[in-house]
Amino acid sequence: MTYQDAQSGQQFSAEGIELSTGAIREGSAIPLKLSAFFGSNQPVMRARTELQGALRFDNQLKRYQFEDMRLSGEASGEPLQGKTLSFSAQGQLLVDLAAQIAEWNSLKFTANQLRGLGELKARDLDSEPKLSGALTVAQFNLREFLQSAGQELPAMADGNALGKAELVSRLSGTQNSLALEELTLKLDDSTFTGQIAVSDFARQALRVNLKGDRLDLDRYLPPPAKDEAAGAARKSEVKSTQPAPLAAAPRRCRAARPSRPGAMPPCCRWTACARSTPRSASPSAA
């Protein structure tokens, strides 16, 4: 099955479609399993997907549920630069057309190393749909995740930069906007709180209002050039091989000049007295 947009030249395809269900009865849970290969040409992408769960519907109430929904698959193509992205999502889906609401509860999702959970709710489906919900992403290695998705990072002074990231936020949005509110974002040793929003998708209007406790930008800057690093190493080597300064020679004490002619200097008087004093005779043995 192929769909082609003649104006834009985009083409979408679905191949190898396999669908199996249990007995279809209104109001009862209907086991369902669907697998297929999807592709596109702008950009060139290909994905293998599998969907399974239990479908339940009530036409009179216009209420439709997809219980224990599980979606999994792998994607590859030009945006991933030859890498493969493994993804999965699960939860409980509900669409109530009478109330004009849709919900995705007990949401869990993965994308390679990334793990998250949350809930999504949409209302006013027949007019201007509005989105709300919550999102939590457990701590993961952002550097490894981006590289596994084909996104090469520039060299940084700290090779461990972008090693830790996690996120907790509320969600709100419309057809043209999306906002992460009450956001807590942890990146390496920094913590930021505030809001990140795209107020208009068409104009790519991005608004960021964050407050952080600390940020060491030097870690994320390019490493020093090889010439600078070699010069610093040579300077350190030369400094370490310089001879240590010689110790100062001890100062010789000079005798003070006598206060009157013929008098001995003070430092010599004791010696002179010792020489001029006769030794007392030792008593003879009895």
Backbone as a ProteinNet text record, in pm:
[ID]
protein_1_A
[PRIMARY]
MTYQDAQSGQQFSAEGIELSTGAIREGSAIPLKLSAFFGSNQPVMRARTELQGALRFDNQLKRYQFEDMRLSGEASGEPLQGKTLSFSAQGQLLVDLAAQIAEWNSLKFTANQLRGLGELKARDLDSEPKLSGALTVAQFNLREFLQSAGQELPAMADGNALGKAELVSRLSGTQNSLALEELTLKLDDSTFTGQIAVSDFARQALRVNLKGDRLDLDRYLPPPAKDEAAGAARKSEVKSTQPAPLAAAPRRCRAARPSRPGAMPPCCRWTACARSTPRSASPSAA
[TERTIARY]
85.6	0	89.4	63.7	148.7	62.9	108.9	44.4	150.5	119	214.3	148.2	219	172.6	235.6	154.7	207.2	266.9	214.7	263.3	400.3	418.2	545.1	642.4	592.1	678.1	702	640.2	656.7	579	637.9	575.3	582.7	471.8	464	414.1	469.8	432.1	413.2	328.3	306.7	309.8	397.6	416	411.2	387.9	389	290.2	173.2	73.7	11.5	13.7	-49	-138.6	-266.7	-364.6	-440.3	-446.2	-523.9	-603.5	-727.5	-814.2	-889.3	-947.1	-1037.1	-1178.5	-1273.3	-1414.1	-1452.3	-1519.6	-1555.3	-1697.4	-1708.7	-1838.9	-1836.2	-1937.9	-1945.1	-1952.7	-1873.8	-1872.9	-1779.1	-1719.6	-1627.5	-1485	-1387.7	-1247.2	-1211.7	-1156.6	-1122.1	-970.3	-907	-761.5	-724.9	-618.1	-577.2	-425.6	-374.7	-231.1	-208.7	-124.2	-96.2	54	108.9	250.5	263.4	363.2	381.1	516.7	558.1	677.8	631.6	678.7	642.6	767.1	747	860	821.2	921.8	901.6	1024.3	1009	1121.5	1181.4	1112.7	1163.5	1137.6	1231.3	1358.9	1338.6	1443.5	1436.2	1435.8	1325.9	1310.2	1238.8	1267.6	1199.8	1184.4	1065.4	1038.3	960.2	999.9	925.2	848	717.3	634.6	544.3	510.8	415.6	327.1	197.5	99.1	8.6	-13.6	-103.8	-173.1	-286.6	-365.5	-506.1	-597.4	-737.4	-825.7	-905.6	-993.3	-1133.5	-1191.9	-1328.4	-1401.2	-1525.7	-1597	-1745.4	-1807	-1950.9	-1999.8	-2063.8	-2105.6	-2212.5	-2298.8	-2405	-2347.8	-2251.5	-2188.5	-2073.5	-2037.6	-1925.2	-1797.6	-1776.3	-1663.1	-1577.8	-1446.2	-1356	-1232.1	-1192.9	-1078.3	-981.5	-853.8	-749.6	-673	-704.6	-650.5	-518.7	-428.4	-297.6	-228.3	-234.7	-173.3	-20.7	41.4	187.1	231.3	316.4	372.7	523.9	584.1	729.4	778.9	908.3	963.4	1103.5	1152.7	1285.1	1275.7	1353	1353.2	1496.6	1513.6	1644.9	1623.5	1730.2	1718.6	1814.5	1796.7	1889	1904.3	1797	1815.7	1897.8	1902	1974.4	2116.8	2158	2296.4	2343.9	2257.6	2296	2276.5	2235	2210.5	2065	2035.3	1900.5	1843.3	1720	1650.5	1544.3	1560.9	1460.5	1364.8	1235	1137.3	1025.2	957.4	840.4	753	624.4	529.3	416.3	361.1	250.1	161.5	40.9	-50.7	-195.2	-284.9	-429.1	-483.1	-545.5	-598.2	-750.2	-801.4	-945.7	-981.7	-1085.3	-1142	-1292.1	-1340.4	-1482.9	-1531.7	-1596.2	-1640.4	-1759.9	-1837.7	-1950.5	-1900	-1793.5	-1735.1	-1624.2	-1587.8	-1482.6	-1349.5	-1313.2	-1186.2	-1112.5	-981.9	-897.4	-790.8	-756.3	-659.4	-562.8	-439.7	-339.5	-284.8	-334.6	-296.3	-193.7	-120.5	-16	82.7	116.2	207.6	349.6	411.3	552.6	613.4	733.9	795.9	947	1008.4	1153.7	1200.2	1325.3	1391.8	1540.4	1589.8	1725.9	1746.5	1842.2	1869.6	1767.9	1686.5	1593.9	1472.5	1432.7	1316.4	1230.7	1098.4	1011.6	871.9	794.8	655.1	577.4	444.3	362.3	217	145.1	4.2	-28.7	-120.1	-160.3	-312.3	-364.2	-508.5	-534.4	-635	-675.3	-825.4	-865.7	-1007.1	-1043.3	-1172.9	-1223.5	-1178.1	-1197.7	-1148.4	-1215.5	-1340.4	-1413.9	-1395.1	-1321	-1302.4	-1153.1	-1099.3	-956.8	-896.5	-844.1	-792.2	-684.9	-691	-592.9	-533.9	-402.9	-329.2	-280.2	-285.3	-229.1	-176	-90.2	-37.1	89.7	161	284.7	383.7	511.6	617.3	735.3	788.9	908.2	1004.1	1128.5	1233.5	1339.6	1363.8	1462.4	1602.9	1695.8	1833.4	1892.1	1957.3	2019.6	2141.5	2223	2343	2304.7	2294.8	2250.1	2349.8	2478	2579.7	2565.1	2553.2	2540.2	2409	2301.5	2172.7	2179	2234.4	2242.8	2330.5	2440.5	2528.1	2460	2380	2310	2201	2155.3	2053.8	2115.8	2247	2313.3	2345	2340.1	2368.2	2507	2604.8	2741.9	2758.6	2825.5	2847.6	2985.9	3001.4	3135.2	3223.7	3354.3	3448.2	3433.4	3443.2	3429.1	3549.8	3576.2	3690.9	3679.7	3557.7	3533.5	3468.5	3539.9	3486.8	3367.1	3341.6	3226.7	3106.3	3116	3003.8	2884.1	2764.4	2637.9	2624.2	2690.4	2683.7	2559.7	2494.6	2376.5	2268.4	2145.3	2031.8	1905	1815	1682.2	1585.9	1455.6	1356.5	1225	1161.5	1025.8	951.3	830.4	761.3	611.7	534.9	396	391.4	289.1	274.4	146.4	153.5	32.6	58.6	-46.7	-25.8	-155.1	-140	-250.1	-200.9	-276.7	-233.3	-107.3	-82.3	30	136.6	119.9	215.1	231.4	342.4	370.1	457.6	425.8	502	533.3	656.8	698.4	698	603.2	585.9	621.1	649.9	694.1	807.1	897.6	1004.6	1119.6	1168.6	1293.6	1384	1492.4	1585.8	1721.7	1775.5	1908.2	2002.1	2112.6	2212.1	2349.3	2413.4	2541.5	2527	2602.8	2597.1	2508.5	2430.9	2346.7	2199.4	2120.3	1975.9	1907.3	1811.9	1739.8	1590.3	1523	1378	1318.2	1193.5	1128.5	1039	1051.8	962.6	1037.2	1003.7	1049.6	925.7	907.6	785	813.4	739.3	734.6	596.9	592.2	463.6	398.9	479.2	424.6	515.7	463.8	544.8	586.1	494.8	523.6	638.3	639.7	744.9	863.2	853.9	959.7	996.7	892.8	912.9	938.6	1063.2	1104.1	1121.9	1062.4	1077.7	1135.4	1242.2	1308.9	1318.4	1268.6	1276.1	1320.5	1451	1507.4	1593.1	1595.5	1679.7	1762.3	1895.1	1982.6	2065.3	2113.8	2196.7	2343	2390.7	2530.2	2541.5	2643.1	2668.4	2814.5	2888.5	3029.6	3039.9	3038.8	3041.3	3172.8	3281	3411	3409	3325.8	3319.7	3269.8	3185	3118.9	3185.7	3289.9	3362.2	3456.4	3500.3	3595.6	3724.1	3791.1	3917.9	4023.9	4131	4236.4	4303.3	4350.8	4417	4543.9	4588.9	4706.5	4830.4	4846.2	4963.2	4965.2	4846.6	4840	4870.8	4816.8	4841.7	4988.8	5051.9	5193.9	5279.3	5244.1	5319.5	5311.1	5192.2	5175.5	5254.5	5256	5331.6	5481.3	5531.8	5673.9	5714.6	5628.9	5657.8	5667	5575.7	5578	5703.2	5745.5	5864.5	5989.6	6002.6	6119.6	6126	6011.5	6007.4	6050.2	6010.8	6043.9	6190.4	6261.7	6402.1	6499.2	6454.8	6544.3	6607.3	6744.8	6809.7	6754.4	6751.3	6702	6803.1	6764	6858.4	6945.7	7077.6	7171.1	7132.4	7158.5	7127.6	7226.9	7184.1	7270.9	7375.5	7501.8	7610.6	7586.5	7621	7598.8	7685.5	7631.2	7704.6	7802.5	7925.7	8028.7	8012.4	8010.1	7992.7	8124.2	8122.8	8240.6	8238.9	8356.3	8364.6	8345.3	8281.5	8260.4	8392.3	8408.5	8530.8	8536.5	8658.6	8670.3	8631.2	8574.7	8527	8640.4	8763.4	8876.9	9003.6	9108.3	9232.8	9287	9329	9387.6	9288.8	9157.8	9056.5	9026.1	8991.8	8957.1	8813.8	8791	8651.3	8570.7	8440.1	8357	8359.2	8361.4	8352.7	8482.7	8592.7	8720.3	8756	8682	8720.9	8716.3	8611.8	8600.5	8715.8	8754.7	8864.9	8994.6	9017.1	9141.4	9147	9035.9	9032.5	9058	9001.3	9019.1	9163.9	9233.7	9373.6	9461.7	9427	9513.3	9489.8	9382.4	9353.5	9423.8	9516.5	9589.6	9497	9525.7	9448	9485.3	9388.1	9415.8	9476.5	9576.4	9646.5	9555.4	9567.9	9485.8	9541.8	9461.7	9511.8	9581.7	9694.3	9771.2	9701.2	9723.1	9657.6	9717.8	9642.3	9690.3	9771.2
-118.3	0	123.6	216.7	334.5	459.3	567.4	697.8	797.6	876.7	974.4	1110.8	1212	1350.2	1411.2	1433.7	1482.5	1622.1	1703	1840.1	1846	1771.8	1776.1	1667.6	1564.1	1454.2	1351.9	1370.4	1274.4	1146.5	1036.8	906.7	825.1	762.4	679.1	541	439.3	303.2	217.9	116.3	16.1	-120.1	-206.2	-336.8	-446.2	-566.9	-682.4	-670.3	-616.1	-594.3	-727.6	-753.5	-873.7	-832.1	-868.9	-832.8	-957.7	-976.3	-1088.4	-1039.5	-1090.2	-1050.9	-1173.2	-1155.5	-1256.8	-1228.7	-1292.3	-1270.6	-1125.5	-1061.7	-920.6	-909.7	-862.2	-842.1	-709.2	-628	-497.2	-514.1	-433.8	-437.9	-540.7	-625.4	-728.7	-695.2	-744.4	-724.4	-810.9	-749.3	-819	-821.5	-937.9	-943.9	-898.6	-818.9	-764.5	-762.7	-797.2	-791.5	-745	-643.9	-586.3	-567.9	-609.6	-587	-539.2	-454.2	-399.5	-331.6	-305.2	-226.6	-95.5	15.9	147	215.7	296.2	365.5	500.8	585.3	716.9	749.7	846.9	883	1019.3	1104.3	1237.5	1266	1232.3	1165.3	1014.8	948.1	803.4	739.4	673.6	608.8	475.9	382.8	254.1	208	157.1	115	-15.7	-102.8	-225.9	-206.7	-231	-206.7	-326	-337.4	-440.1	-379.7	-397.2	-341.8	-454.4	-459.6	-561.2	-509.2	-569.2	-529.7	-585.8	-525.8	-569.3	-448.5	-459.8	-350.5	-372.1	-262.9	-268.2	-142.4	-157.7	-40.3	-49.1	68.9	81.9	191.9	152.8	250.1	345.6	297	383.1	494.6	460.2	560.2	634.1	588.9	646.3	643	528.3	510.9	394.6	419.7	320.1	309.2	185.7	161.2	63.6	87.4	-6	-42	-157.6	-197.2	-272.7	-249.2	-316.7	-303.2	-184.4	-158.8	-165.1	-233	-242.3	-218.5	-119.7	-87.4	-101.3	-169.7	-185.9	-189.2	-164.8	-169.4	-113	-102.4	-47.7	42.9	152.1	247	273.6	297.7	331.3	421.2	490.6	578.1	694.8	789.5	902.3	983.7	1021.6	1102.5	1032	899.6	823.5	790.1	835.9	819.5	674.4	582.9	442.6	369.1	438	373.1	324.3	242.4	188.3	237.2	282.2	327.8	224.8	163.4	69.4	146	127.6	204.6	114.2	159.6	88	185.5	153	232.6	140.5	169.1	88.1	172	122.4	194	160.1	241.8	224.3	344.5	317.8	424.4	430.9	553.8	576.1	694.4	676.1	785.7	787	900.1	917.5	1033.8	1001.3	1105.9	1182.9	1121.2	1192.9	1305.2	1278.8	1380.2	1459.3	1418.8	1484.9	1488	1370.8	1358.9	1233.9	1235.3	1118.9	1113.2	991.5	975.8	862.5	881.9	775.2	764.4	666.4	648.4	536.2	538.7	438.1	429.6	544.9	551	515.5	424.3	391.7	388	441.4	444.4	430.7	382.2	368.4	407.6	451.7	478.4	455.5	340.5	297.5	303.3	385	388.3	470.2	549.3	639.5	562.9	592.1	530.3	639.2	631.7	733.7	681.7	762.9	730.6	860.1	848.4	968.1	940.8	1048	1038.7	1157.2	1135.1	1239.1	1245.3	1367.4	1387.5	1496.3	1473.8	1573.1	1598	1721.6	1757.5	1849.4	1874.3	1957.9	1902.5	1773.3	1708.3	1760	1805.7	1846.9	1994.1	2068.9	2211.7	2245.2	2287.7	2318.4	2229.5	2114.2	2019.8	2082.7	2048.9	2097.3	1976.6	1980.3	1868.7	1905.4	1809.2	1826.9	1692.3	1696.5	1570.9	1590.3	1481.1	1481.6	1387.5	1416.3	1338.5	1325.6	1204.9	1179.6	1093.9	1139	1062.7	1028.4	899.3	854.6	893.4	897.2	935.2	841.9	901.5	823.6	898.9	830.8	890.7	960.5	1092.5	1168.7	1157.5	1156.9	1146.7	1014.8	904.3	774.5	764.3	822.8	817.5	890.9	1011.6	1087.8	1016.6	960.1	888.3	763.7	694.9	575.3	610.6	737.6	782.7	854.4	839.9	896.7	1043.9	1101.5	1243.7	1259.2	1293	1307.7	1441.1	1437.5	1556.9	1614.5	1746.4	1804.9	1767.2	1772.8	1742.7	1846	1800	1887.7	1872.3	1976.5	1974.3	1860.6	1832.6	1723	1608.1	1498.5	1384.7	1319.4	1351	1294.2	1387.3	1502.9	1596.8	1532.6	1569.7	1514.3	1366.5	1326.2	1186.4	1153.5	1255.8	1231.5	1333.5	1284.7	1373.5	1306.6	1386.5	1338.2	1455.4	1424.8	1530.9	1493.1	1593.3	1580.8	1707.7	1693.7	1812.8	1788.2	1897.7	1897.4	1937.7	1890	1918.8	1996.6	2087	2152.1	2190.7	2187.8	2220.5	2233.1	2282	2292.8	2236	2259.1	2213	2284.8	2405.9	2486.6	2512.7	2460.5	2493.6	2376.7	2381.6	2280.2	2343.7	2316.2	2374.6	2268.3	2271.6	2191.9	2286	2267.6	2357.2	2285.6	2367.1	2310.8	2211	2252.2	2164.5	2157.3	2035.8	2014	1930.8	1991.3	1927.3	1917.1	1796.3	1774.7	1733.8	1807.4	1780.9	1778.9	1663	1644.5	1689.1	1791.1	1835.8	1958.8	1995.2	2114.6	2075.8	2160.4	2141.5	2270.8	2259.3	2375.7	2356.6	2464.8	2463	2577.5	2559.4	2666.6	2613.7	2671.5	2639.6	2645	2551.7	2553.5	2538.2	2627	2624.5	2661.5	2597.7	2638.2	2699.7	2831.6	2900.3	2893.4	2864.6	2853.6	2761.4	2643.2	2547.9	2603.8	2674.4	2724.9	2825.7	2913.5	3015	2967.9	2846.1	2790.8	2888.2	2943.9	3041.1	2967.3	2968.6	2897.3	2995.3	2963.2	3044.2	2956.3	3005.2	2931.4	3021.8	2972.8	3046.4	2948.3	2942.3	2844.6	2913.7	2853.9	2900.5	2782.3	2800.2	2689.9	2719.8	2613.2	2630.8	2650.8	2587.3	2603.1	2557	2609.2	2567.3	2593.7	2487.3	2497.2	2488	2603.6	2605.5	2554.8	2564.9	2520.7	2372.9	2293.8	2150.5	2123.9	2214.4	2190.7	2264.4	2342.1	2412.4	2316.4	2351.8	2265.3	2251.2	2137.1	2119.2	2212	2244.3	2332.5	2271.4	2359.7	2313.2	2236.5	2149.5	2066.8	2152.4	2262.5	2349.1	2410.6	2454.6	2513.8	2410.2	2289.7	2184.6	2145.4	2135.8	2100.1	2209	2336.6	2447.1	2447.9	2420.9	2417.6	2302.8	2186.5	2072.3	2100.9	2165.9	2199	2298.5	2396.8	2496.7	2431.7	2337.4	2267.8	2181.6	2118.1	2032.8	2115	2230.3	2316.3	2365.6	2401.8	2452.5	2345.9	2219.2	2112.1	2071.4	2100.6	2061.1	2170.8	2289.8	2396.5	2360.8	2387.7	2354.3	2438.4	2377.3	2449.2	2554.4	2670.3	2775.2	2726.7	2771	2732.1	2794.4	2718.6	2772	2881.3	2983.1	3094.7	3048	3093.8	3056.4	3117.8	3044.9	3100.6	3223.3	3322.2	3445.7	3423.6	3478.3	3463.9	3575	3531.8	3628.6	3701.7	3831.4	3911.5	3961.1	3956.5	4002.9	4152.5	4195.1	4339	4407	4528.9	4603.7	4637.7	4634.3	4667.1	4810.9	4830.8	4965.3	5061.6	5008.9	5096.3	5029	5104.1	5044.2	4942.3	4828.8	4722.9	4625.9	4657	4565.4	4455.7	4340.3	4227.5	4240.7	4190.1	4185.1	4096.4	4120.7	4043.3	3895.3	3854.6	3712.8	3639.4	3712.9	3647.5	3647.5	3720.6	3736.9	3606.2	3527.5	3402.8	3310.1	3303.2	3215.8	3260.6	3392.3	3444.1	3417.9	3437.8	3414	3268.7	3181	3038.1	2998.9	3065.7	3031.3	3085.7	3202.8	3266.2	3211.5	3140.2	3088.5	2956.4	2945.2	2818.6	2711.8	2587.4	2475.4	2449	2415.7	2379	2241.1	2224.1	2095.4	1989.7	1876.3	1764.9	1716.2	1684.7	1633.8	1501.6	1490	1365.5	1253.9	1139.1	1023.6	996.9	967.5	941.7	815.7
0	0	0	-94.3	-109.8	-124.6	-59.4	-75.8	-119.1	-223.3	-274.8	-284.9	-232.1	-240.8	-365.7	-469.4	-596.8	-584.2	-494.3	-481.3	-414.1	-306.6	-233	-277.1	-343.3	-384.1	-274.7	-159.2	-49.9	-78.6	-35	-56.5	71.7	106.9	226.2	184.8	247.6	210.5	334.8	321.4	425.8	358.7	407	344.6	450.3	404.1	493.4	607.8	580.2	685.5	726.9	855.9	911.2	1027.5	1018.3	1120.8	1164.2	1294.8	1348.4	1468.3	1481.2	1592.2	1644.6	1762.5	1815.5	1768	1831.7	1796.8	1824.9	1728.1	1740.3	1793.7	1916.6	1979.7	2054.2	2031.8	2096.3	2247.7	2318.3	2463.6	2522	2438.5	2485.8	2442.4	2519.1	2484.3	2363.7	2260	2136.3	2122	2134.5	2115.4	1974	1965.1	1835.3	1825.9	1707.3	1681.7	1538.8	1523.2	1392	1377.5	1263.9	1234.5	1090.7	1064.8	930.4	920.3	795.4	766.4	703.2	758.6	706.3	651.5	546.4	486.2	431.3	409.4	348	264.5	173.4	86.1	118.1	193.5	227.3	375.6	462.9	436	418.3	374.5	358.5	496.8	529.6	659.7	640.5	730.3	728.9	873.2	904.9	1042.3	1042.7	1132.6	1157.7	1287.3	1284.7	1402.6	1431.4	1559	1602.1	1710	1695.2	1787.6	1835.7	1966.7	2019.8	2145	2176	2291.4	2279.6	2355.9	2354.5	2325.6	2220.8	2178.8	2234.7	2287.5	2340.6	2292.8	2242.8	2192.5	2225.4	2232.5	2255.7	2162.5	2052.6	1951.9	2004.1	2090.6	2141.8	2229.4	2312.3	2399	2329.7	2210	2135.7	2220.4	2279.2	2369.9	2320	2306.3	2249.5	2338.7	2367.6	2454.8	2389	2414	2371.9	2499	2553.3	2682.4	2665.8	2760.6	2760.3	2625	2569.1	2439.4	2450	2353.6	2346.8	2203.1	2186	2054.9	2063.6	1967.1	1966.8	1823.2	1806.3	1671.6	1664.7	1542.5	1514.8	1393.4	1396	1285.1	1241.2	1112.4	1057	936.2	895.6	779.7	787.3	696.5	684.3	812.6	881.5	1003.3	1110.5	1107.5	1209.2	1166.7	1048.7	1003	1009.8	964.9	962.2	1093.5	1198.9	1327.5	1333.9	1433.7	1452.3	1584.5	1580.7	1701	1738.3	1854.7	1905.8	1996.1	1977.4	2053.4	2102.1	2205.7	2256.6	2334	2343	2420.8	2464.4	2581.1	2630.1	2721.3	2746.5	2833.8	2803.3	2860.3	2843.5	2765.4	2650	2565	2575	2575.7	2581.5	2493	2409.9	2331.1	2357.8	2409.1	2437.9	2352.7	2240	2148.2	2202.3	2288.7	2348.7	2438.4	2513.2	2601.3	2532.7	2411.2	2334.7	2411.3	2464.2	2535.1	2487	2505.9	2478.5	2586.8	2629.3	2737.6	2705.8	2750.8	2747.3	2889.1	2962.6	3102.3	3115.4	3228.3	3255.5	3139.8	3085.2	2971.4	3014	2938.5	2954	2813.9	2800	2667.6	2680.4	2573.4	2566.7	2427.2	2419.8	2292.1	2316	2272	2305	2456.3	2506	2650.2	2729	2662.2	2731	2782.8	2908.2	2971.2	3033.6	3010	3066.4	3092.8	3165.1	3192.2	3208.7	3206.3	3220.1	3190.1	3157.4	3119.3	3029.4	2934.7	2840.1	2834.2	2827.2	2815.9	2712.2	2627.3	2527.5	2541.6	2520.9	2530.3	2413.5	2398.4	2288.4	2153.4	2134	2012.9	1886.5	1896.7	1777.5	1743.3	1824.2	1796.2	1793.3	1905.9	1916	2024.6	1986.9	2086.7	2175.1	2302.5	2400.1	2471.9	2490.4	2549.2	2688.5	2779.6	2913.4	2960.7	3062	3112.5	3192.5	3212.2	3290	3224.2	3246.3	3182.6	3278.3	3289.2	3369.7	3288.7	3279	3210.6	3313.9	3333.1	3431.2	3386	3482	3450	3344.2	3244.9	3138.1	3087.8	3007.8	2950.8	2820.6	2825.1	2708.4	2593.4	2623.9	2518.6	2441.9	2515.2	2449.4	2372.5	2426.8	2357.9	2224	2222.7	2098.4	1996.1	2041.1	1948.4	1893.5	1976.4	1929.2	1829.2	1831.1	1736.2	1616.4	1598.7	1481.7	1491.2	1612.2	1629.3	1690.8	1607	1654.7	1727.1	1840.7	1920.7	1892.6	1902.9	1887.1	2004.9	1983.4	2091.1	2202	2326.2	2442.2	2532.7	2610.9	2701.3	2801.8	2846.9	2940.7	2864.5	2851.3	2777.4	2843.1	2971.7	3042.7	3043.5	2977	2972.9	2904	2946.6	2897.7	2933.5	3040.5	3082.3	3163.5	3223.1	3306	3272.3	3254.4	3229.8	3280.1	3335.2	3374.8	3375.9	3368.4	3349.7	3416.4	3478	3531.8	3493.1	3435.2	3387.2	3371.3	3374.5	3332	3184.9	3113.5	2971	2945.6	2849.8	2799.6	2654.8	2573.3	2433.2	2355.8	2232.2	2137	2004.5	1898.5	1767	1720.3	1772.2	1724.4	1830.1	1951	2056.8	2152.6	2227.2	2329.1	2436.1	2562	2672.4	2776.6	2826.2	2941.6	3061.4	3152	3265.5	3395.4	3498.4	3626.8	3601.9	3517.6	3469.6	3569.5	3592.1	3665.1	3575.2	3532.6	3440.7	3508.1	3514.4	3570.9	3458.6	3447.3	3343.9	3409	3409.8	3478	3623.6	3665.8	3805.2	3823.7	3722.2	3727.9	3735.6	3803.2	3812.8	3770.1	3676.8	3625.7	3650.2	3682.3	3699.9	3619.8	3574.6	3499.7	3389.9	3269.7	3158.9	3026.7	2937.2	2798.2	2711.2	2614.5	2534.3	2389.7	2299.8	2159.2	2138.9	2128.1	2122	1984.4	1880.7	1745.1	1665	1628.4	1552.6	1416.9	1349.9	1215.7	1218.3	1318.2	1328	1411.1	1466.3	1550.6	1662.2	1724.1	1831.6	1962.7	2006.6	2127.3	2242.4	2357	2477.7	2588.4	2650.7	2757.9	2880.2	2992	3118.1	3226.4	3249.1	3341.1	3446.6	3563.5	3673	3720.6	3727.9	3764.7	3887.5	3951.1	4070.2	4034.8	3927.9	3884.8	3740.4	3670.3	3532.2	3499.5	3472.8	3436	3284.2	3217.7	3071.4	3014.2	3091.1	3039.6	3001.7	3068.2	3038.1	2896.8	2845	2716.9	2600.8	2630.6	2525.3	2453	2330.4	2259.1	2339.2	2330.1	2402	2345	2422	2370.6	2248.2	2158.4	2036.9	2072.3	1980.6	2006.6	2029.6	1953.2	1969.8	2108.9	2156.7	2289.8	2396.6	2380	2478.4	2480.7	2359.8	2353.7	2415.9	2391	2449.5	2600.1	2653.2	2798.5	2859.5	2791.1	2842.2	2840.6	2732.2	2722.2	2829.8	2853.6	2956.1	3093.2	3120.5	3248.4	3261.8	3148.9	3151.7	3178.2	3111.5	3131.3	3274.6	3328.1	3465.2	3565.2	3538.1	3631.9	3624.9	3511.8	3497.3	3537.2	3572.7	3615.2	3749.5	3767.9	3895.8	4009.1	4124.6	4241.8	4282.8	4333.7	4375.9	4490.9	4487.5	4592.2	4725	4831.8	4964.5	4999.5	5066.8	5104.6	5204.8	5183.7	5275.3	5412.1	5519.9	5654.1	5676.8	5740.8	5768.2	5882.8	5867.4	5970.2	6073	6194.3	6302.3	6327.2	6327.8	6354.9	6499	6559.6	6698.7	6704.8	6809.6	6827.4	6859.8	6813.5	6841.3	6989.1	7051.4	7194.5	7219.7	7338	7372.1	7407.1	7446.6	7476.8	7428.3	7404.2	7354.5	7452.6	7397.3	7478.4	7535.9	7527.9	7582.3	7482.4	7533.9	7447	7398.3	7279.6	7234.4	7327.1	7341.3	7434.7	7406.3	7278.3	7247.5	7278.8	7308.9	7336.2	7483.9	7565.5	7704.7	7780.7	7760.2	7837.1	7805.2	7677.3	7637.7	7700.9	7699.7	7757.1	7906.1	7974	8118.6	8149.2	8064.4	8087.9	8073.4	7978.3	7957.4	8070.1	8124.9	8225.7	8364.9	8387.4	8521.7	8540.1	8642.8	8662.3	8715.7	8675	8725.2	8870.4	8948.4	9087.8	9091.8	9182.4	9189.7	9244.3	9190.1	9238.2	9369.3	9468.2	9596	9576.4	9646.4	9633.4	9705.5	9655.2	9717.4	9852.4	9946.2	10082	10084.5
[MASK]
++++++++++++++++++++++++++++++++++++++++++++++++++++++++++++++++++++++++++++++++++++++++++++++++++++++++++++++++++++++++++++++++++++++++++++++++++++++++++++++++++++++++++++++++++++++++++++++++++++++++++++++++++++++++++++++++++++++++++++++++++++++++++++++++++++++++++++++++++++++++++++++

